[in-house]
Amino acid sequence: MTFRLRPKDPPARPLPTDAELDILAVLWRLGPSTVREVHAALHKQSGYTTTLKQMQLMTEKRLLKRSERFRSHVYEAGAPQEQTQKQIAGDLLRRAFGGSAKNLVLGALTAEPASKEELREIRQMLDEFEKGRGSR
């Protein structure tokens, strides 16, 4: 009997910490940026070297991608914002809400009330989601 080795899927990206999410939010907003640009946008009291080290660690964790442009390292998010948000929401759903999407939504809406416009958009998205599931 022979066994074929399948190439292993790369490990899933770890969930970002709060500080890492701050950096990702800057990069999602600005697009590819240098450490100096990210550091300036963060408006934090920590030093430039702290931001640099954090971004280097995030690159090792595959949360960021790094390339070189004009002798400067340019960083960008390792995954689109929506993908990262989905990963965080799924983790929160499992850990804090026992897998209940209803409780997650209720928790979110009671913690931070939604405007009438946001509620209308949520209803519309739910209708579209339900139609999409029914056509499978």
Tab-separated table of C-alpha atoms in Angstrom:
chain	number	residue	atom	x	y	z
A	1	MET	CA	0.000	0.000	0.000
A	2	THR	CA	1.380	3.393	-0.922
A	3	PHE	CA	0.425	6.656	0.648
A	4	ARG	CA	0.421	9.953	-1.108
A	5	LEU	CA	1.365	12.962	0.865
A	6	ARG	CA	-0.944	15.849	0.224
A	7	PRO	CA	0.536	19.285	0.408
A	8	LYS	CA	-0.498	20.784	3.704
A	9	ASP	CA	-2.696	23.807	3.686
A	10	PRO	CA	-0.898	26.795	5.114
A	11	PRO	CA	-1.874	27.323	8.735
A	12	ALA	CA	-4.772	29.688	9.298
A	13	ARG	CA	-3.850	33.252	10.108
A	14	PRO	CA	-4.008	33.879	13.839
A	15	LEU	CA	-6.584	36.284	15.147
A	16	PRO	CA	-5.124	39.771	15.455
A	17	THR	CA	-4.721	41.378	18.874
A	18	ASP	CA	-6.238	44.789	19.599
A	19	ALA	CA	-2.948	46.541	18.760
A	20	GLU	CA	-2.653	44.520	15.547
A	21	LEU	CA	-6.219	45.431	14.595
A	22	ASP	CA	-5.324	49.109	14.987
A	23	ILE	CA	-2.494	48.663	12.470
A	24	LEU	CA	-4.674	46.626	10.111
A	25	ALA	CA	-7.380	49.315	10.241
A	26	VAL	CA	-4.823	51.925	9.160
A	27	LEU	CA	-3.633	49.753	6.281
A	28	TRP	CA	-7.183	48.954	5.145
A	29	ARG	CA	-7.915	52.692	5.152
A	30	LEU	CA	-4.664	53.931	3.568
A	31	GLY	CA	-3.647	50.945	1.465
A	32	PRO	CA	0.002	49.859	1.196
A	33	SER	CA	2.070	52.073	3.511
A	34	THR	CA	5.454	52.442	5.158
A	35	VAL	CA	5.966	52.015	8.890
A	36	ARG	CA	6.360	55.781	9.211
A	37	GLU	CA	2.989	56.382	7.514
A	38	VAL	CA	1.267	53.800	9.717
A	39	HIS	CA	2.916	55.158	12.855
A	40	ALA	CA	1.791	58.705	12.039
A	41	ALA	CA	-1.786	57.545	11.385
A	42	LEU	CA	-1.970	55.662	14.696
A	43	HIS	CA	-1.525	58.836	16.779
A	44	LYS	CA	-0.186	56.751	19.677
A	45	GLN	CA	2.295	57.719	22.339
A	46	SER	CA	4.480	54.677	21.649
A	47	GLY	CA	7.628	55.154	19.624
A	48	TYR	CA	8.308	54.479	15.977
A	49	THR	CA	10.422	51.421	16.817
A	50	THR	CA	7.490	49.890	18.696
A	51	THR	CA	5.324	50.216	15.580
A	52	LEU	CA	8.141	48.812	13.439
A	53	LYS	CA	8.608	45.777	15.701
A	54	GLN	CA	4.857	45.152	15.851
A	55	MET	CA	4.614	45.231	12.054
A	56	GLN	CA	7.614	42.900	11.700
A	57	LEU	CA	5.938	40.409	14.060
A	58	MET	CA	2.670	40.738	12.149
A	59	THR	CA	4.547	39.903	8.942
A	60	GLU	CA	5.923	36.741	10.553
A	61	LYS	CA	2.376	35.828	11.584
A	62	ARG	CA	1.205	36.465	7.982
A	63	LEU	CA	-1.131	39.241	9.098
A	64	LEU	CA	0.860	41.637	6.902
A	65	LYS	CA	2.736	41.387	3.618
A	66	ARG	CA	5.936	43.349	3.063
A	67	SER	CA	7.487	44.521	-0.189
A	68	GLU	CA	10.199	47.003	-1.041
A	69	ARG	CA	9.601	50.288	-2.829
A	70	PHE	CA	12.303	52.886	-3.309
A	71	ARG	CA	14.433	51.294	-0.572
A	72	SER	CA	11.520	51.512	1.895
A	73	HIS	CA	9.571	48.558	3.153
A	74	VAL	CA	5.905	48.864	2.285
A	75	TYR	CA	3.347	46.876	4.230
A	76	GLU	CA	-0.173	45.836	3.375
A	77	ALA	CA	-2.782	43.710	5.089
A	78	GLY	CA	-2.305	39.984	4.603
A	79	ALA	CA	-6.041	39.481	4.096
A	80	PRO	CA	-8.950	41.688	3.036
A	81	GLN	CA	-10.844	43.476	5.800
A	82	GLU	CA	-14.006	41.425	5.223
A	83	GLN	CA	-12.112	38.136	5.556
A	84	THR	CA	-10.500	39.204	8.832
A	85	GLN	CA	-13.809	40.489	10.200
A	86	LYS	CA	-15.478	37.195	9.281
A	87	GLN	CA	-12.722	35.252	11.064
A	88	ILE	CA	-13.066	37.405	14.207
A	89	ALA	CA	-16.874	37.185	14.150
A	90	GLY	CA	-16.736	33.395	13.789
A	91	ASP	CA	-14.339	33.103	16.714
A	92	LEU	CA	-16.504	35.391	18.863
A	93	LEU	CA	-19.633	33.489	17.829
A	94	ARG	CA	-18.136	30.171	18.973
A	95	ARG	CA	-16.382	31.377	22.137
A	96	ALA	CA	-18.797	33.922	23.587
A	97	PHE	CA	-22.196	33.033	22.126
A	98	GLY	CA	-22.104	29.236	21.992
A	99	GLY	CA	-22.529	29.268	18.218
A	100	SER	CA	-25.798	31.227	18.352
A	101	ALA	CA	-25.919	33.799	15.571
A	102	LYS	CA	-29.131	35.181	17.077
A	103	ASN	CA	-27.437	35.894	20.409
A	104	LEU	CA	-24.440	37.451	18.669
A	105	VAL	CA	-26.673	39.838	16.705
A	106	LEU	CA	-28.774	40.694	19.757
A	107	GLY	CA	-25.641	41.281	21.794
A	108	ALA	CA	-24.238	43.588	19.128
A	109	LEU	CA	-27.484	45.541	18.748
A	110	THR	CA	-27.985	46.013	22.490
A	111	ALA	CA	-24.346	46.976	23.070
A	112	GLU	CA	-24.361	49.588	20.302
A	113	PRO	CA	-27.835	50.570	19.062
A	114	ALA	CA	-28.203	50.694	15.298
A	115	SER	CA	-29.705	53.621	13.418
A	116	LYS	CA	-32.957	53.202	11.488
A	117	GLU	CA	-30.917	53.163	8.276
A	118	GLU	CA	-28.606	50.428	9.599
A	119	LEU	CA	-31.589	48.341	10.730
A	120	ARG	CA	-33.149	48.703	7.259
A	121	GLU	CA	-29.871	47.558	5.672
A	122	ILE	CA	-29.624	44.618	8.097
A	123	ARG	CA	-33.187	43.530	7.231
A	124	GLN	CA	-32.374	43.776	3.529
A	125	MET	CA	-29.175	41.729	3.969
A	126	LEU	CA	-31.062	39.081	5.965
A	127	ASP	CA	-33.707	38.849	3.228
A	128	GLU	CA	-30.991	38.460	0.576
A	129	PHE	CA	-29.135	35.906	2.703
A	130	GLU	CA	-32.322	33.888	3.206
A	131	LYS	CA	-33.124	33.943	-0.535
A	132	GLY	CA	-29.593	32.778	-1.326
A	133	ARG	CA	-29.887	29.834	1.057
A	134	GLY	CA	-33.250	28.821	-0.366
A	135	SER	CA	-31.940	28.591	-3.925
A	136	ARG	CA	-29.284	25.991	-3.085
